[in-house]
CSV table of C-alpha atoms and ligand atoms in Angstrom, one decimal:
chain,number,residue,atom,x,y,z
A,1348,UNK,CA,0.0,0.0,0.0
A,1349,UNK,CA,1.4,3.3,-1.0
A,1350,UNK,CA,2.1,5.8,2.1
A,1351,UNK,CA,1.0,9.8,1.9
A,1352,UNK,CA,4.2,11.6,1.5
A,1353,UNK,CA,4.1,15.0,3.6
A,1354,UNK,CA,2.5,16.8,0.9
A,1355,UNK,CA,-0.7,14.9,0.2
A,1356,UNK,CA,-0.5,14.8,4.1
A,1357,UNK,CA,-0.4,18.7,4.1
A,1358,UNK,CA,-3.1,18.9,1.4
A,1359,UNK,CA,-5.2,16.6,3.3
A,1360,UNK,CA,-4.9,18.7,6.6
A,1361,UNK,CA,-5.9,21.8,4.6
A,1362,UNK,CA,-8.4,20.3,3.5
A,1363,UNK,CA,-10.0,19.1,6.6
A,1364,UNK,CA,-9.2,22.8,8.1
A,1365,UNK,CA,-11.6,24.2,5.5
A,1366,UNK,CA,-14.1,21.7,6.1
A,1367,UNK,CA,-13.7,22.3,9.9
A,1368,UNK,CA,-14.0,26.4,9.4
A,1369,UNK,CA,-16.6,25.9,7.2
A,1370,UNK,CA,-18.4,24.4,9.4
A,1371,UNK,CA,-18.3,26.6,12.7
A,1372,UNK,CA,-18.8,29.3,10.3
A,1373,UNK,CA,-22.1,28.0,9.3
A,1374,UNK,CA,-23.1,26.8,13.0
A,1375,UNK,CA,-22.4,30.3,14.1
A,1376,UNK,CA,-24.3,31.7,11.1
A,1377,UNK,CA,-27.4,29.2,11.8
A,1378,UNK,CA,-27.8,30.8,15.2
A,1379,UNK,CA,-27.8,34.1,13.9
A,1380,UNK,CA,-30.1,33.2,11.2
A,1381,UNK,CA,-32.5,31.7,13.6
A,1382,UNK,CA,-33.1,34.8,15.8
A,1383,UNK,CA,-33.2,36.8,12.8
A,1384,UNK,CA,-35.9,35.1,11.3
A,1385,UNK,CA,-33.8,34.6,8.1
A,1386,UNK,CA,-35.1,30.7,7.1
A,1387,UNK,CA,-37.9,30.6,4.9
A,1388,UNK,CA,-40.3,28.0,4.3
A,1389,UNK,CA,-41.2,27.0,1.2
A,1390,UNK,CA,-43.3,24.6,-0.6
A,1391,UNK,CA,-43.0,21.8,-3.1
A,1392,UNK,CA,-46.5,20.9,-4.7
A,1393,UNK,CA,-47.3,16.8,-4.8
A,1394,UNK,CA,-50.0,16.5,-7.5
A,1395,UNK,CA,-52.4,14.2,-8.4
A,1396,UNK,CA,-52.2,13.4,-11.9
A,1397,UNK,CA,-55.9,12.1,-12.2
A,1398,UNK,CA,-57.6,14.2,-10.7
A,1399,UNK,CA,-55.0,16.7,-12.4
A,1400,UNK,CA,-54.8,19.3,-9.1
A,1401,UNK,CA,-52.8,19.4,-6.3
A,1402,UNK,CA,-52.8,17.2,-3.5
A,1403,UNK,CA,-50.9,18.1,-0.9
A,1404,UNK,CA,-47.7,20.2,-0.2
A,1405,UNK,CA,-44.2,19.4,1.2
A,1406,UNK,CA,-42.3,21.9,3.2
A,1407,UNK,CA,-38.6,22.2,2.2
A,1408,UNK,CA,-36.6,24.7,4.5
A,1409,UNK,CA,-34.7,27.4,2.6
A,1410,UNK,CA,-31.7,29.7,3.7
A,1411,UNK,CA,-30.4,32.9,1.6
A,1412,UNK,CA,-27.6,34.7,4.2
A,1413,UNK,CA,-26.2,37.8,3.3
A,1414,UNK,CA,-22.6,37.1,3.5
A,1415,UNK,CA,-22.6,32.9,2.8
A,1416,UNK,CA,-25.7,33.4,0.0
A,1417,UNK,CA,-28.0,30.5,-0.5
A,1418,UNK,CA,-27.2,27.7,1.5
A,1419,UNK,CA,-28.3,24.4,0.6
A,1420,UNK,CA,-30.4,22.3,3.1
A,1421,UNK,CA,-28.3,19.6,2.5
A,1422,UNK,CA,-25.5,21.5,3.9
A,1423,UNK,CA,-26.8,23.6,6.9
A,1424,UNK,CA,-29.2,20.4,8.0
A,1425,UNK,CA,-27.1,18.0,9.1
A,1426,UNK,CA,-24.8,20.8,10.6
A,1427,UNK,CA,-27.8,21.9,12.3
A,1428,UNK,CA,-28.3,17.9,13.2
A,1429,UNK,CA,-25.2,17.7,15.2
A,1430,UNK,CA,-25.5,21.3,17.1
A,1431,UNK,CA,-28.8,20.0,17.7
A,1432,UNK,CA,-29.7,23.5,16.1
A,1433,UNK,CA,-32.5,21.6,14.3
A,1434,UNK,CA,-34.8,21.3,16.6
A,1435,UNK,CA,-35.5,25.2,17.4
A,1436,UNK,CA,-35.2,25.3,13.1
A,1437,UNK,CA,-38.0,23.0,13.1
A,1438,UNK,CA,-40.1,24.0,15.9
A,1439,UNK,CA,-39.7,27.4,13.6
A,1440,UNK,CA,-40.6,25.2,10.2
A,1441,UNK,CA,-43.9,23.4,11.9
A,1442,UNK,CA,-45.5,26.4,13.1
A,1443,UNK,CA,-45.1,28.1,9.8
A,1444,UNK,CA,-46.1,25.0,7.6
A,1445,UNK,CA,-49.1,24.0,9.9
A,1446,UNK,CA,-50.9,28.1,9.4
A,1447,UNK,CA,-50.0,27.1,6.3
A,1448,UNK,CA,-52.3,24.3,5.9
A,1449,UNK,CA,-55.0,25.7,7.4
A,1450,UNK,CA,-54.8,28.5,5.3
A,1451,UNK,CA,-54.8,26.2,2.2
A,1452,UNK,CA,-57.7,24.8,3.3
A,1453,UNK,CA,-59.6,27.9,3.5
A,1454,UNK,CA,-58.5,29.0,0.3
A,1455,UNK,CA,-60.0,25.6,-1.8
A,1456,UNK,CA,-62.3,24.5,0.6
A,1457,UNK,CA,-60.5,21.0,0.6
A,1458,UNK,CA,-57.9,19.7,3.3
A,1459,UNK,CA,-54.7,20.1,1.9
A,1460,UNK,CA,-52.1,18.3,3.6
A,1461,UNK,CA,-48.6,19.5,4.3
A,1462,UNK,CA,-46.1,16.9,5.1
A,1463,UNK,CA,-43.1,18.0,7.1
A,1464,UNK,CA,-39.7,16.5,7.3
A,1465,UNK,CA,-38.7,15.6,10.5
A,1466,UNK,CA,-35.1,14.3,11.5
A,1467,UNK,CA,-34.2,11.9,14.0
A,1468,UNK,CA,-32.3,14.2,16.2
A,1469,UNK,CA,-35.6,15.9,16.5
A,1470,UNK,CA,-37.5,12.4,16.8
A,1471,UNK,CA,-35.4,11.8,19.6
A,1472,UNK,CA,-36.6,14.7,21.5
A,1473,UNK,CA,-38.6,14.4,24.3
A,1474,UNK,CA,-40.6,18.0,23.6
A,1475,UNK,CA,-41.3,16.3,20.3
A,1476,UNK,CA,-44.8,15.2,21.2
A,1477,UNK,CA,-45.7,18.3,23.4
A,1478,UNK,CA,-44.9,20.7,21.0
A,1479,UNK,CA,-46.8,19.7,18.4
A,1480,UNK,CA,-49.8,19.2,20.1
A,1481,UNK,CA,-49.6,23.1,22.3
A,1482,UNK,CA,-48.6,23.9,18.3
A,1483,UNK,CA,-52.1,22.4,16.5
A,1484,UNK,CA,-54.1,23.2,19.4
A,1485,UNK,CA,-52.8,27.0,19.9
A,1486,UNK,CA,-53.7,27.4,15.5
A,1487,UNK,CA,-56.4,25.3,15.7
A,1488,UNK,CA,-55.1,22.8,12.9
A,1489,UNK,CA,-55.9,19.3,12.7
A,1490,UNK,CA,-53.8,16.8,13.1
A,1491,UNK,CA,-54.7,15.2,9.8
A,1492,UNK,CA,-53.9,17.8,7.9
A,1493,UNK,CA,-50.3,16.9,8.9
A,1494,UNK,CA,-48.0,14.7,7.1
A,1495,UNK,CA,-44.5,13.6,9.4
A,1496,UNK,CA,-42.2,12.5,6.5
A,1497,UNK,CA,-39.1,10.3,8.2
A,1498,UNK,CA,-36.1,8.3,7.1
A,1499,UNK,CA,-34.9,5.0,7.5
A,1500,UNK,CA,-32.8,7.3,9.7
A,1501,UNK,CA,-35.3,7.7,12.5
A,1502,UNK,CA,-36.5,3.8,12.9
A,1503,UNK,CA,-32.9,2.6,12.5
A,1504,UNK,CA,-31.6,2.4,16.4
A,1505,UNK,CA,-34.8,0.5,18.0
A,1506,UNK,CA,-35.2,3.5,20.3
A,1507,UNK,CA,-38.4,2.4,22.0
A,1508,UNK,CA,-39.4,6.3,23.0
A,1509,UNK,CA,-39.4,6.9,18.8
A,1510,UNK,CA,-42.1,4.1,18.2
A,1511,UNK,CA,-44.0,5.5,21.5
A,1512,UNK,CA,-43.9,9.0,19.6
A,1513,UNK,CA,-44.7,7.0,16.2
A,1514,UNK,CA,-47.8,5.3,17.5
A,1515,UNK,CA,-49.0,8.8,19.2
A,1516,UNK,CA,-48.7,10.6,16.6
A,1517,UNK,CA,-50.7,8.4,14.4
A,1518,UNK,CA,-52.8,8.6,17.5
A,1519,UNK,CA,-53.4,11.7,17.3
A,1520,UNK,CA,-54.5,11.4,13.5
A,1521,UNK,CA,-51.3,12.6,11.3
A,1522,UNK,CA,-50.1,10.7,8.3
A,1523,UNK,CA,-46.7,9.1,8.5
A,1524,UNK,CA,-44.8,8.9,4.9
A,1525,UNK,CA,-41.5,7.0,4.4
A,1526,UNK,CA,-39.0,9.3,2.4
A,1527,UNK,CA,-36.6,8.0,0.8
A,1528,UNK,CA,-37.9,4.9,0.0
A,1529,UNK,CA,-35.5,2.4,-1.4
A,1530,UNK,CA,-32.3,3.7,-0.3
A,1531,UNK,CA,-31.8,2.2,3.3
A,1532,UNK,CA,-31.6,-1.9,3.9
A,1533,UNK,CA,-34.6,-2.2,4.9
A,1534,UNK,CA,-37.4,-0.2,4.0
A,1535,UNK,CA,-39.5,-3.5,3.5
A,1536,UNK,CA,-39.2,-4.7,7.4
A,1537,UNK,CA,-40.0,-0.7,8.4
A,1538,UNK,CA,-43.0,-0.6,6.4
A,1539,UNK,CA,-44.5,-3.7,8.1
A,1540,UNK,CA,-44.1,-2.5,11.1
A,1541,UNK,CA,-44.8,1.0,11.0
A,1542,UNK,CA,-48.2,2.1,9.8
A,1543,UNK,CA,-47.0,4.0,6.7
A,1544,UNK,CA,-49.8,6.5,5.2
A,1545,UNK,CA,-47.8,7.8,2.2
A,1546,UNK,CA,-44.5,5.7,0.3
A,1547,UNK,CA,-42.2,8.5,-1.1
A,1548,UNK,CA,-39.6,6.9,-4.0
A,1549,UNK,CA,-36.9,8.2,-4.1
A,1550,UNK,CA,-36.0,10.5,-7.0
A,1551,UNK,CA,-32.7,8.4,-7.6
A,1552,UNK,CA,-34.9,5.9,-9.1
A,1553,UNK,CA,-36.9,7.9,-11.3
A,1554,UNK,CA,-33.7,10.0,-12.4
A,1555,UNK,CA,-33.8,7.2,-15.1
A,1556,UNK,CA,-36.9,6.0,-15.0
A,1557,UNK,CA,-37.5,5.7,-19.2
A,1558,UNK,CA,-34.4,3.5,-19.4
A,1559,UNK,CA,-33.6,1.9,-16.6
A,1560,UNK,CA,-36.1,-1.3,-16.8
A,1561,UNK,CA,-34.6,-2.4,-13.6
A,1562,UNK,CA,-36.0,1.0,-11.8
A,1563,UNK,CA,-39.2,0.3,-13.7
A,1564,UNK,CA,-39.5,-2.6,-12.1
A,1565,UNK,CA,-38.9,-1.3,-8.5
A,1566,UNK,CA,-41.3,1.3,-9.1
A,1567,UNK,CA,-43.7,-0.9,-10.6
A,1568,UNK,CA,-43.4,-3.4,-7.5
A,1569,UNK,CA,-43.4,-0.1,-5.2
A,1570,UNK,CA,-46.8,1.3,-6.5
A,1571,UNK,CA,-48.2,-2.7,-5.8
A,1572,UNK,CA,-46.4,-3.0,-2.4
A,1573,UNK,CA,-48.8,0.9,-1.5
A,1574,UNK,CA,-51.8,-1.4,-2.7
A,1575,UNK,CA,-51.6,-4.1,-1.0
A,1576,UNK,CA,-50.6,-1.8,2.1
A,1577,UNK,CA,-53.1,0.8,1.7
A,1578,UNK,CA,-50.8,3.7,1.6
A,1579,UNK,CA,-50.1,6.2,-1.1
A,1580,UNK,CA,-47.7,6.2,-3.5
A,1581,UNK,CA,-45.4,9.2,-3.9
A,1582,UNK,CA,-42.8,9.4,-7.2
A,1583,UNK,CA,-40.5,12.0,-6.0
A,1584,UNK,CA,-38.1,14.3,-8.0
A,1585,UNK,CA,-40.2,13.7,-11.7
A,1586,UNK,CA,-38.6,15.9,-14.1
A,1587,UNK,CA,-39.5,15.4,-17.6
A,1588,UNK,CA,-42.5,14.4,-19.3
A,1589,UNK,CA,-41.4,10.9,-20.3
A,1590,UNK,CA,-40.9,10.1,-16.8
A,1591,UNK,CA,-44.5,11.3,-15.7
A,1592,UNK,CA,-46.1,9.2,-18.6
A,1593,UNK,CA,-44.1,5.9,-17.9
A,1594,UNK,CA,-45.6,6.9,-13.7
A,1595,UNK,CA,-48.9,7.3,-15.4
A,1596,UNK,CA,-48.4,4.0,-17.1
A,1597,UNK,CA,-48.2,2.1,-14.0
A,1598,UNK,CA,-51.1,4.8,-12.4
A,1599,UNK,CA,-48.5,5.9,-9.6
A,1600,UNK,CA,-50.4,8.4,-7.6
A,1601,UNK,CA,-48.6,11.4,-6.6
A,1602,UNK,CA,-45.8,12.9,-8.6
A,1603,UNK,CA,-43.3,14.9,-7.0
A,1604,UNK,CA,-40.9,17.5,-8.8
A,1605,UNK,CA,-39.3,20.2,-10.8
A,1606,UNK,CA,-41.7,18.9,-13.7
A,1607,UNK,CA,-44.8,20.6,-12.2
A,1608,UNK,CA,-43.2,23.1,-9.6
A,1609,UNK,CA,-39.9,23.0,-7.4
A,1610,UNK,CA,-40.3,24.4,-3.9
A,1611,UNK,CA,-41.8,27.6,-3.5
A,1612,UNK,CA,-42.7,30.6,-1.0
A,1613,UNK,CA,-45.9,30.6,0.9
A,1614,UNK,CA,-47.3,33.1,-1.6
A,1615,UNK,CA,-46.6,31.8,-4.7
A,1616,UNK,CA,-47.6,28.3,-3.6
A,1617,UNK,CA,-51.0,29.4,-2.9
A,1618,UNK,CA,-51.4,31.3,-6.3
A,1619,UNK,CA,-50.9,28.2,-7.9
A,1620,UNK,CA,-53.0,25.9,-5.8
A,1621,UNK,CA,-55.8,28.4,-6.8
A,1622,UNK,CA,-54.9,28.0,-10.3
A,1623,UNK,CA,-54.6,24.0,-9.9
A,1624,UNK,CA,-58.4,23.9,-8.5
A,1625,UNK,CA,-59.4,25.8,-11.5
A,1626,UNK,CA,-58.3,23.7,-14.0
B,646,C2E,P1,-36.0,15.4,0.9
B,646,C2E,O1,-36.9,15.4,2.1
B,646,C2E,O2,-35.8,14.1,0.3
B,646,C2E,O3,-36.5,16.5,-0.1
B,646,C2E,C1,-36.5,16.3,-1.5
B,646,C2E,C2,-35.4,17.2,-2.1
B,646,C2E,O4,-35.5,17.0,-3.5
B,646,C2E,C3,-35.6,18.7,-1.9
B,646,C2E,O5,-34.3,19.2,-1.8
B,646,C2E,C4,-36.3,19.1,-3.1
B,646,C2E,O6,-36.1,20.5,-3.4
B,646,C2E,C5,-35.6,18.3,-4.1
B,646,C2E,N1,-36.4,18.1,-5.4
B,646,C2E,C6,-37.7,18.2,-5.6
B,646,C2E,N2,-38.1,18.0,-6.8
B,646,C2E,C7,-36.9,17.7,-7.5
B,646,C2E,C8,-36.6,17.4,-8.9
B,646,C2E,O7,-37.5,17.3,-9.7
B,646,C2E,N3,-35.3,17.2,-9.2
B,646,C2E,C9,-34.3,17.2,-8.2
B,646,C2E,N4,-33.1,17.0,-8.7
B,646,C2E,N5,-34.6,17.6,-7.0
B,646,C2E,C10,-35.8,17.8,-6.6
B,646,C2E,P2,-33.9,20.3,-0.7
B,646,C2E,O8,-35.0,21.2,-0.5
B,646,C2E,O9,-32.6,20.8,-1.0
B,646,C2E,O10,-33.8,19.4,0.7
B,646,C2E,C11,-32.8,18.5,0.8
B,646,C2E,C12,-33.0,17.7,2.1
B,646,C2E,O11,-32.9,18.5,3.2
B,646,C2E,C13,-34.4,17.1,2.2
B,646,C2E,O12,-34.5,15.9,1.4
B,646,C2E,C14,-34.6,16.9,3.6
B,646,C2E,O13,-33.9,15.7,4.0
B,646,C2E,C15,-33.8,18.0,4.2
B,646,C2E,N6,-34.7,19.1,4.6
B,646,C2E,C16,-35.2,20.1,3.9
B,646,C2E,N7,-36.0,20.9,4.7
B,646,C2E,C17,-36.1,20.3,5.9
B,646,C2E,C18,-36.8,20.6,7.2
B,646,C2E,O14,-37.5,21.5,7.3
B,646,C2E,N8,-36.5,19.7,8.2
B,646,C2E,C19,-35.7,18.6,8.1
B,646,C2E,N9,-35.5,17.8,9.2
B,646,C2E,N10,-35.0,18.3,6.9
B,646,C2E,C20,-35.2,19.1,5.9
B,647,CA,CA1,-39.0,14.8,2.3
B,648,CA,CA1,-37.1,12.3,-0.2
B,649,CA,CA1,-33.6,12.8,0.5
């Protein structure tokens, strides 16, 4: 095995000094960013290609900082994981999504879901449970208007307390939706044990989707394995039209993605769900 000579040992400590910096830069600038109110919430439409309206709405955090610019989520999220900075960010993002909803609602007369990422640093919290019930019962939302969209990430260490929180919150009448679907080891033994409402595939197998017959037939088998469990399927991160038609082809229910609408502020996602229910 070759050895690093000193200067690929140099380049490598540079390198892991500007990741470091980088870093405590960003944590610093999180906290700043969360007193000043400078995280948005925006909104990626789900739509139902049937019934050819929106369905539902996902909300995506988004961070533009004056000196930094726009930081990506999947930067500042898992920095904000480990500083543990996420769960004031997403106390922040629930509150604004769930006045969200209900104002959807009011606008189209329809419940409107809004499904809301939630990590499992923030799963792990014991104010978890609290919070969002003082937060539904202060705006007067229902629960069901809430989607809690988790990772294999969440369910993966057995914690016993999670499940608890699981089972309440399905209690308490929210939807649960699997993200990422596909990408862990073992989606399949999650879904049988936790009753999943909503199946979201992930976009890395629809990237391909017209091609790739072997991500046809995952999806395929994805859209059966929602039947047979009763939940809704989600195809996430549909860009083109060919990929919608082949998801039509095999009648997936939700599409997901740049195709229809990326993420977008409160306003604008309301102009267009007034547009969708007039079509
Ligand atoms: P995710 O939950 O899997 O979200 C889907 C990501 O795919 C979003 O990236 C979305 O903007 C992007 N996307 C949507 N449609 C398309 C498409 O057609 N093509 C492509 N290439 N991408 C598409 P985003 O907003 O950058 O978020 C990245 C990740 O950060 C999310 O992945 C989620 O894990 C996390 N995240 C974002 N907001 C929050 C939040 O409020 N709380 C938590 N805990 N995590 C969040
Ligand atoms: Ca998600
Ligand atoms: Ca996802
Ligand atoms: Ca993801």
């Amino acid at each position: 095995t070759a050895k690093a000579g000193p200067s690929q040992l140099r380049f490598f400590n540079n390198q892991m000094n500007e990741t470091i910096k980088r870093r405590l830069k960003l944590n610093l600038a999180i906290s700043q960013a969360i007193n000043k109110r400078q995280f948005e919430v925006y909104y990626q439409p789900k739509v139902d290609v049937n019934q050819k309206r929106i369905h539902s709405f996902e909300a995506l955090l988004r961070w533009q900082n004056n000196e930094l610019g726009k930081i990506s989520p999947a930067e500042f999220i898992p920095i904000a994981e480990e500083s543990g900075q996420i769960i004031e960010l997403g106390k922040y993002c629930f509150s604004q999504a769930i006045q969200q909803a209900k104002r959807w609602q009011k606008i189209s007369g329809r419940a409107i879901n809004v499904a809301i990422n939630l990590s499992p640093v923030q799963f792990n919290d014991p104010g978890l449970l609290p919070f969002i019930k003082m937060e539904l019962d202060k705006h007067q939302v229902p629960a069901e208007l809430i989607e809690i969209e988790i990772t294999e990430g969440v369910l993966m260490n057995e914690n016993p307390a999670v499940s608890h929180r699981i089972d309440e919150l399905k209690q308490m009448g929210c939807l649960l939706a699997m993200d990422d679907f596909g990408t862990g080891y073992s989606s399949l033994s999650y879904l049988r044990r936790y009753p999943f409402d909503v199946i979201k595939i992930d976009k890395e197998f629809i990237e391909d989707i017209e091609i790739d017959e072997s991500n046809q037939h995952l999806v395929k088998s994805t859209q059966a394995l929602g039947r047979a469990f009763n939940s809704i399927v989600v195809a996430e991160g549909v860009e083109s039209k060919s990929q919608l038609n082949f998801l039509r082809l095999i009648q997936c229910d939700l599409i997901q993605g740049y195709y229809f609408s990326p993420a977008v502020p409160a306003e604008q996602a309301e102009k267009l769900l007034k547009n969708s229910d007039e079509l």
